[in-house]
Coordinates of N, CA and C in Angstrom, one line a residue:
X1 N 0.8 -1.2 0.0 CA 0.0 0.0 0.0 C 0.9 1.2 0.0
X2 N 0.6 2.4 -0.8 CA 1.2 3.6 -1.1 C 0.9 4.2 -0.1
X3 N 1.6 4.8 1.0 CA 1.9 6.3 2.0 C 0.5 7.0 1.9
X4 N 0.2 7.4 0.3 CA -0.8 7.8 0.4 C -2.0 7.4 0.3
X5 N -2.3 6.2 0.1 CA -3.4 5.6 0.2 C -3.8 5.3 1.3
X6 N -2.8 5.6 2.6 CA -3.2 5.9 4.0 C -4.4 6.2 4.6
X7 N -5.4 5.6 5.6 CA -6.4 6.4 5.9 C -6.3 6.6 7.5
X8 N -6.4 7.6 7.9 CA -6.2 7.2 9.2 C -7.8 7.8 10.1
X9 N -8.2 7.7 11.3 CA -9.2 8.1 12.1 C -9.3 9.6 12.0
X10 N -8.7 10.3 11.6 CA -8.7 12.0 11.6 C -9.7 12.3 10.4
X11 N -9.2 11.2 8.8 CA -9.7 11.5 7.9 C -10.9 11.4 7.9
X12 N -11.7 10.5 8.6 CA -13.1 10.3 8.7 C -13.8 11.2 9.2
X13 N -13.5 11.8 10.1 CA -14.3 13.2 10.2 C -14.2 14.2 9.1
X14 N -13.2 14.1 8.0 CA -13.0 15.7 7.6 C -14.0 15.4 6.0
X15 N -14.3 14.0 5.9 CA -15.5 13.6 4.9 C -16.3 12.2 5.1
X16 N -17.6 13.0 5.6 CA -18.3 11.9 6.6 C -19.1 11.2 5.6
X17 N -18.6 10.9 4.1 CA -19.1 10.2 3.3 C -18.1 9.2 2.7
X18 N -16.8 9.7 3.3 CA -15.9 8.3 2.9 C -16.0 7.1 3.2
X19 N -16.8 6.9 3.9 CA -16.6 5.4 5.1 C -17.9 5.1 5.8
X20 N -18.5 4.3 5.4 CA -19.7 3.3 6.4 C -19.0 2.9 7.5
X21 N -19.7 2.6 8.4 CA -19.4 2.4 9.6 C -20.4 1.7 10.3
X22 N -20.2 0.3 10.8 CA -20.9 -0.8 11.4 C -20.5 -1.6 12.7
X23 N -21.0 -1.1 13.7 CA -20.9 -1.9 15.0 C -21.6 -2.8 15.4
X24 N -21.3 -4.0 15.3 CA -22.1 -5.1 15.6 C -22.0 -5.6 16.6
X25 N -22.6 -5.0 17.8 CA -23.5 -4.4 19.3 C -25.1 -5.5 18.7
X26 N -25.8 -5.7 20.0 CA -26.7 -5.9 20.1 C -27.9 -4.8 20.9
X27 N -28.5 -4.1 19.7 CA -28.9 -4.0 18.3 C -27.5 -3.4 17.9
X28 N -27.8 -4.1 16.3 CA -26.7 -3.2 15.5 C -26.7 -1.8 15.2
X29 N -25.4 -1.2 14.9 CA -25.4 0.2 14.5 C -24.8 0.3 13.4
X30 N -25.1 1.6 12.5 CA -24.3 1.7 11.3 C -25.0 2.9 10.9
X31 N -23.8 3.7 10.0 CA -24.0 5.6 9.7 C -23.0 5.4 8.5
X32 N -23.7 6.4 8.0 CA -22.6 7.2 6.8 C -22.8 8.3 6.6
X33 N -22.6 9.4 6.6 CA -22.8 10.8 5.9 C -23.0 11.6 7.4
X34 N -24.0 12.5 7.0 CA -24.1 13.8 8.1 C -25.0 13.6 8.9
X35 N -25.1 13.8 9.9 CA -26.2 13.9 11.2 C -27.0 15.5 10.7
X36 N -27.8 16.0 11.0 CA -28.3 17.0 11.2 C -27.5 18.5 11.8
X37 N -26.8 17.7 12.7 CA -25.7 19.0 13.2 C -24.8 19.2 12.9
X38 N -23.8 18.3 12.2 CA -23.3 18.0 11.3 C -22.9 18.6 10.4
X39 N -24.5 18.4 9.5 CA -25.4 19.4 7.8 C -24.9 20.8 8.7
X40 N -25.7 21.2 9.8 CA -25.7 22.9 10.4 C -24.3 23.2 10.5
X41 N -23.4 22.9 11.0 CA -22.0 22.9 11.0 C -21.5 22.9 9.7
X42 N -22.0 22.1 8.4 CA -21.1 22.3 7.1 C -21.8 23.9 6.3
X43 N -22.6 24.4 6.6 CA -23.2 25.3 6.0 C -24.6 25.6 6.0
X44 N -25.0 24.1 6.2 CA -26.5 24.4 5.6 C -27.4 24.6 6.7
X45 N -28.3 25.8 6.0 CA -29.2 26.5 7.4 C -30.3 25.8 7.8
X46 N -31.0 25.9 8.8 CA -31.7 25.1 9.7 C -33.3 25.0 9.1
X47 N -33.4 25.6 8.1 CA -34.6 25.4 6.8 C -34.4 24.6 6.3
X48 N -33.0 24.1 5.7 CA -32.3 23.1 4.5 C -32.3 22.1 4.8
X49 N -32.1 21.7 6.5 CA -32.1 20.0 6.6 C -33.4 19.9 7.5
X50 N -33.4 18.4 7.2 CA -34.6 17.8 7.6 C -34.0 16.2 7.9
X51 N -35.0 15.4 8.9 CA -35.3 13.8 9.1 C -36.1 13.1 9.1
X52 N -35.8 12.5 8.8 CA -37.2 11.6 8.5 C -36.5 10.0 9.6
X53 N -37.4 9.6 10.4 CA -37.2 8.5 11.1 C -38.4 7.3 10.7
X54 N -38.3 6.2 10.3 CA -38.8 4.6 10.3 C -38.4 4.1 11.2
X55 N -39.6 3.6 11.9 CA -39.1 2.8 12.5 C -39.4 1.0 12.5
X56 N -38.5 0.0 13.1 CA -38.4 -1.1 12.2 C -40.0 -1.6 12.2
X57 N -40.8 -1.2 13.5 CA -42.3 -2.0 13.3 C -42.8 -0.8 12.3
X58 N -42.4 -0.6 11.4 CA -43.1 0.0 10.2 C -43.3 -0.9 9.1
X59 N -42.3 -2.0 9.2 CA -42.3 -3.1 8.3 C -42.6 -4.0 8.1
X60 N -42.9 -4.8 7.0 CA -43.8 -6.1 6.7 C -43.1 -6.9 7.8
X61 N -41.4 -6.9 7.8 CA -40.5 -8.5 8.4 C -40.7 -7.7 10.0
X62 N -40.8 -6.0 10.3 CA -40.7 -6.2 11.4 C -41.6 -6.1 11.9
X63 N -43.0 -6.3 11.5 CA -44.3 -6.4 11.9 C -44.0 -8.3 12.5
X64 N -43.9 -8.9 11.4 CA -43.9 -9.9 11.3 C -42.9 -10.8 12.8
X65 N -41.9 -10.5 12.9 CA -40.8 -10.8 13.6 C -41.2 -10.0 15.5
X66 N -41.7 -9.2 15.2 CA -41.9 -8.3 16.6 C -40.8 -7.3 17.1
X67 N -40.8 -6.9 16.1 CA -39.6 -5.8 16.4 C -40.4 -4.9 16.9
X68 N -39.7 -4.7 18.0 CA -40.0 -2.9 18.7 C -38.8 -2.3 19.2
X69 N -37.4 -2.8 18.4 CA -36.8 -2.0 18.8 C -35.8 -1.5 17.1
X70 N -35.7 -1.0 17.1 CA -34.9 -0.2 15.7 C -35.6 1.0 14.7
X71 N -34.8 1.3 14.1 CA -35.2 2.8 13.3 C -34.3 3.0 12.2
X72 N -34.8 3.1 11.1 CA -33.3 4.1 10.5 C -34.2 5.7 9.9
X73 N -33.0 6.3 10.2 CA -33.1 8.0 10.0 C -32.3 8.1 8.8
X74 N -32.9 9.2 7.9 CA -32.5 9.9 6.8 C -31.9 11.4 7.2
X75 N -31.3 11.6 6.7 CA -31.0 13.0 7.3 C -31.0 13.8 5.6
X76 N -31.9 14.6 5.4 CA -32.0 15.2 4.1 C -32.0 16.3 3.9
X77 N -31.9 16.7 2.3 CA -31.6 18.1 1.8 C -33.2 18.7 2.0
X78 N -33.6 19.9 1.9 CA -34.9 20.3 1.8 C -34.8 21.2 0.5
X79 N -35.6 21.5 -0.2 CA -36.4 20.8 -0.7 C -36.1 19.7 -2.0
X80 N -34.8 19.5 -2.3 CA -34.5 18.5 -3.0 C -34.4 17.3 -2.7
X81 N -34.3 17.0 -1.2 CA -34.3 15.4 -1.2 C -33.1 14.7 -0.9
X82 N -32.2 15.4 -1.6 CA -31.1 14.7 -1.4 C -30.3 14.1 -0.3
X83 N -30.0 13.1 -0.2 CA -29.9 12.4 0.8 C -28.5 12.6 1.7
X84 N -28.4 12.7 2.8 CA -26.8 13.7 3.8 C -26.3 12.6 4.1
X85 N -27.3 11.7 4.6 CA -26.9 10.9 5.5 C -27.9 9.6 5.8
X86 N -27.1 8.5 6.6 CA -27.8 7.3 6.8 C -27.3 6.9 7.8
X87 N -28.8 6.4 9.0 CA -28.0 6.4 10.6 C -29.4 5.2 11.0
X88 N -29.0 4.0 11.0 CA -29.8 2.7 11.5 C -29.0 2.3 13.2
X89 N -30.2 1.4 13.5 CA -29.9 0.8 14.8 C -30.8 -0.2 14.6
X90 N -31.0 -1.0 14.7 CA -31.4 -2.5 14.9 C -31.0 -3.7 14.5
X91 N -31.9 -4.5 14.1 CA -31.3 -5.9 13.4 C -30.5 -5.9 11.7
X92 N -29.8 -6.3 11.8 CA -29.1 -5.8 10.5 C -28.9 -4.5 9.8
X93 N -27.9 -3.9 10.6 CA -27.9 -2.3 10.3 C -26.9 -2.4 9.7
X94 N -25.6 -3.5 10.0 CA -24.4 -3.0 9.4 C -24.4 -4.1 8.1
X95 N -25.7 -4.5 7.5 CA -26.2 -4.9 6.1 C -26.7 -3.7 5.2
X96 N -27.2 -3.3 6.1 CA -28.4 -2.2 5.7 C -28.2 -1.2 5.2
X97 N -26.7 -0.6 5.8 CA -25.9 0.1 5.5 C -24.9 0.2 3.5
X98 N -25.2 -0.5 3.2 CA -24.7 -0.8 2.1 C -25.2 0.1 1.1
X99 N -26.8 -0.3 1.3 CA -27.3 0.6 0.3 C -27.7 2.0 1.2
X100 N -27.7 2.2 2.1 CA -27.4 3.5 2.7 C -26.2 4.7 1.7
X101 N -25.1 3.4 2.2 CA -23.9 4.4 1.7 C -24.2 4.4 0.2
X102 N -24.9 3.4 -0.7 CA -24.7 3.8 -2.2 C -25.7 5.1 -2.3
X103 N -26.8 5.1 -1.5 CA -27.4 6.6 -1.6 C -26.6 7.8 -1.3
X104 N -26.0 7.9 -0.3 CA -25.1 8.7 0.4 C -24.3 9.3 -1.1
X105 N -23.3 8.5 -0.8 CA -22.3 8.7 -1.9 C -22.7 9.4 -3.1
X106 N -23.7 8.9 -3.8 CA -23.9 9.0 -5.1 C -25.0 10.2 -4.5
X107 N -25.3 10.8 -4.1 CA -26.4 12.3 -4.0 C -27.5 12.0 -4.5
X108 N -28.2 10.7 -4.6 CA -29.2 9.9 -4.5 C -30.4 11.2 -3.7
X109 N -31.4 10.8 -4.1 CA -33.0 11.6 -3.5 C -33.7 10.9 -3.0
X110 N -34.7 11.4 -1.9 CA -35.5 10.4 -1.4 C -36.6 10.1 -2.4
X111 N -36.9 11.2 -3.3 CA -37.6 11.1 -4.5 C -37.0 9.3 -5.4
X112 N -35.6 9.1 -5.6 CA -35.3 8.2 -6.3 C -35.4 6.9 -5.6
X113 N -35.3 6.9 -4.5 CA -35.6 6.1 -3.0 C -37.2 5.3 -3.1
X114 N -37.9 6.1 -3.1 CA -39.6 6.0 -3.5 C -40.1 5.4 -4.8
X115 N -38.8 5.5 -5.9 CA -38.9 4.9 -7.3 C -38.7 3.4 -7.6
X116 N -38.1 3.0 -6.0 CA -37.1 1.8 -5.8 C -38.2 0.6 -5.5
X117 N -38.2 -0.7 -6.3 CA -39.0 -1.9 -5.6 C -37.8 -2.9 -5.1
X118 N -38.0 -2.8 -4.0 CA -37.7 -4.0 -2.5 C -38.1 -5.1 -2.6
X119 N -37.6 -6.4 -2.8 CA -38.2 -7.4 -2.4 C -38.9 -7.7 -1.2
X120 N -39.6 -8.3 -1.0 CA -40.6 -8.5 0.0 C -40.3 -9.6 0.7
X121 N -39.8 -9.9 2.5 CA -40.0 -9.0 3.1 C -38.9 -9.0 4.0
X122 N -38.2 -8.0 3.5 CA -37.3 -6.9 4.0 C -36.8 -5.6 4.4
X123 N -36.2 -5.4 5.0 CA -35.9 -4.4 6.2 C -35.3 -3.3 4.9
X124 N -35.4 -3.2 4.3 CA -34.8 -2.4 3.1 C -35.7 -1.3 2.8
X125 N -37.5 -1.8 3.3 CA -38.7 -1.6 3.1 C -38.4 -0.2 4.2
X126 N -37.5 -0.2 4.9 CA -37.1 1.3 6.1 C -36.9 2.4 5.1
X127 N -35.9 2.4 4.0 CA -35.6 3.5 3.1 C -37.1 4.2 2.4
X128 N -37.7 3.1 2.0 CA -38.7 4.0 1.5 C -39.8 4.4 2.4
X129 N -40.1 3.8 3.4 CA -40.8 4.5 4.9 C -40.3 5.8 5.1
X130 N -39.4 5.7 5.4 CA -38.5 7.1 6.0 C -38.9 8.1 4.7
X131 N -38.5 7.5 3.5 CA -39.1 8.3 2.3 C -40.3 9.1 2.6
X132 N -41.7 8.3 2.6 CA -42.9 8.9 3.0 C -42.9 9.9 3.7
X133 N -42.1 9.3 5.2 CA -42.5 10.3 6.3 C -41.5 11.9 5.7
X134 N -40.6 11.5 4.7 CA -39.9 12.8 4.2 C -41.3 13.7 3.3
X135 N -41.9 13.0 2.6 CA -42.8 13.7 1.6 C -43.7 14.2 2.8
X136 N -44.3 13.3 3.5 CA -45.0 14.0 4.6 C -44.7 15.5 5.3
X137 N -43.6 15.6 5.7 CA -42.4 16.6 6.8 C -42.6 17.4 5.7
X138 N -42.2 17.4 4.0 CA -42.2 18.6 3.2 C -43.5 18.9 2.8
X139 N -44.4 18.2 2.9 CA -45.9 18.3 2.3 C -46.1 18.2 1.1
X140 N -45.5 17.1 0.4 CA -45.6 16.5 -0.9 C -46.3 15.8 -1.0
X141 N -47.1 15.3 0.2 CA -48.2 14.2 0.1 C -49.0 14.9 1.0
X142 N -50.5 15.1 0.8 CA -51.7 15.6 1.8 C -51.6 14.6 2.6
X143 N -52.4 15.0 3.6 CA -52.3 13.7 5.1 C -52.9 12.5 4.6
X144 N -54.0 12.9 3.8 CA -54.8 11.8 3.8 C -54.0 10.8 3.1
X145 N -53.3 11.4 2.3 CA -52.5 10.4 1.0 C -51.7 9.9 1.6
X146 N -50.9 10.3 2.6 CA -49.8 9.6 3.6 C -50.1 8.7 4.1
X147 N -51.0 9.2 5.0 CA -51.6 8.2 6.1 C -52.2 6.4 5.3
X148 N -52.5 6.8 3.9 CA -53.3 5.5 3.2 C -52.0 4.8 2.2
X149 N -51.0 5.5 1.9 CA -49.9 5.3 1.3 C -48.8 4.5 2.3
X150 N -48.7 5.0 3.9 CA -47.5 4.5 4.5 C -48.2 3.5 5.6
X151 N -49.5 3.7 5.8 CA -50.3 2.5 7.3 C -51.0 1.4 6.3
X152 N -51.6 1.5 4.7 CA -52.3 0.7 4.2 C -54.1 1.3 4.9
X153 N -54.1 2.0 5.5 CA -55.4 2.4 5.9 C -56.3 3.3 4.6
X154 N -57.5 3.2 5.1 CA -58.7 4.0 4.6 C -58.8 2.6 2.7

């Protein structure tokens, strides 16, 4: 390995999209990109970012399974979408994380996120949850349409 191909613990802070990060703790953890304070710290004003949280009994496997414990959070651009950051905690986060970071990286939208079909039934089904509850937070979906789009109700 070349000198500079070097990475050391300093560099990861100074670009919080170089590196996924997975701690396999019981529940698991795993992040890539910006936290919200983070986003406020690199420039962007407190209009600009937004979160969207799923959580895991939002979903078919964690309905199914009995999860009541996990979440993953989006940390996003307003009003574009674009995706800052990816921050899970529960069963398979430092899986989950994978396609976290290809959103991350690539400046991916929660818009392109919502375009995405998931096999069924999978915890993957969090990204586009979290999606919703983003259209929701910007009011790209009326309540009614939310509420019948992300619970299956009405």
């Amino acid at each position: 390995m070349r000198s500079s191909d070097k990475k050391d613990p300093a560099s990861m802070l100074m670009s919080p999209l170089s590196y996924p990060v997975g701690i396999w703790t019981n529940p698991e953890v795993s992040f890539i990109g910006r936290t919200r304070e983070r986003a406020l710290a690199d420039g962007w004003a407190e209009v600009e970012v937004g979160e969207a949280i799923a959580p895991y009994s939002s979903t078919i496997r964690g309905r199914v399974q009995g999860c009541n414990i996990g979440l993953l959070k989006l940390v996003f651009e307003k009003p574009t979408g674009r995706i800052l950051g990816v921050h899970i905690l529960g069963e398979d986060a430092c899986e989950l994380i994978h396609y976290g970071t290809a959103l991350a990286q690539s400046g991916k939208t929660v818009f392109e996120v919502l375009g995405t079909v998931f096999t069924a039934v999978t915890f993957h089904e969090l990204f586009k949850n979290a999606g919703h509850i983003f259209c929701h937070i910007s009011h790209f979906f009326s309540r009614v349409t939310w509420v019948r789009e992300f619970t299956g109700a009405f």
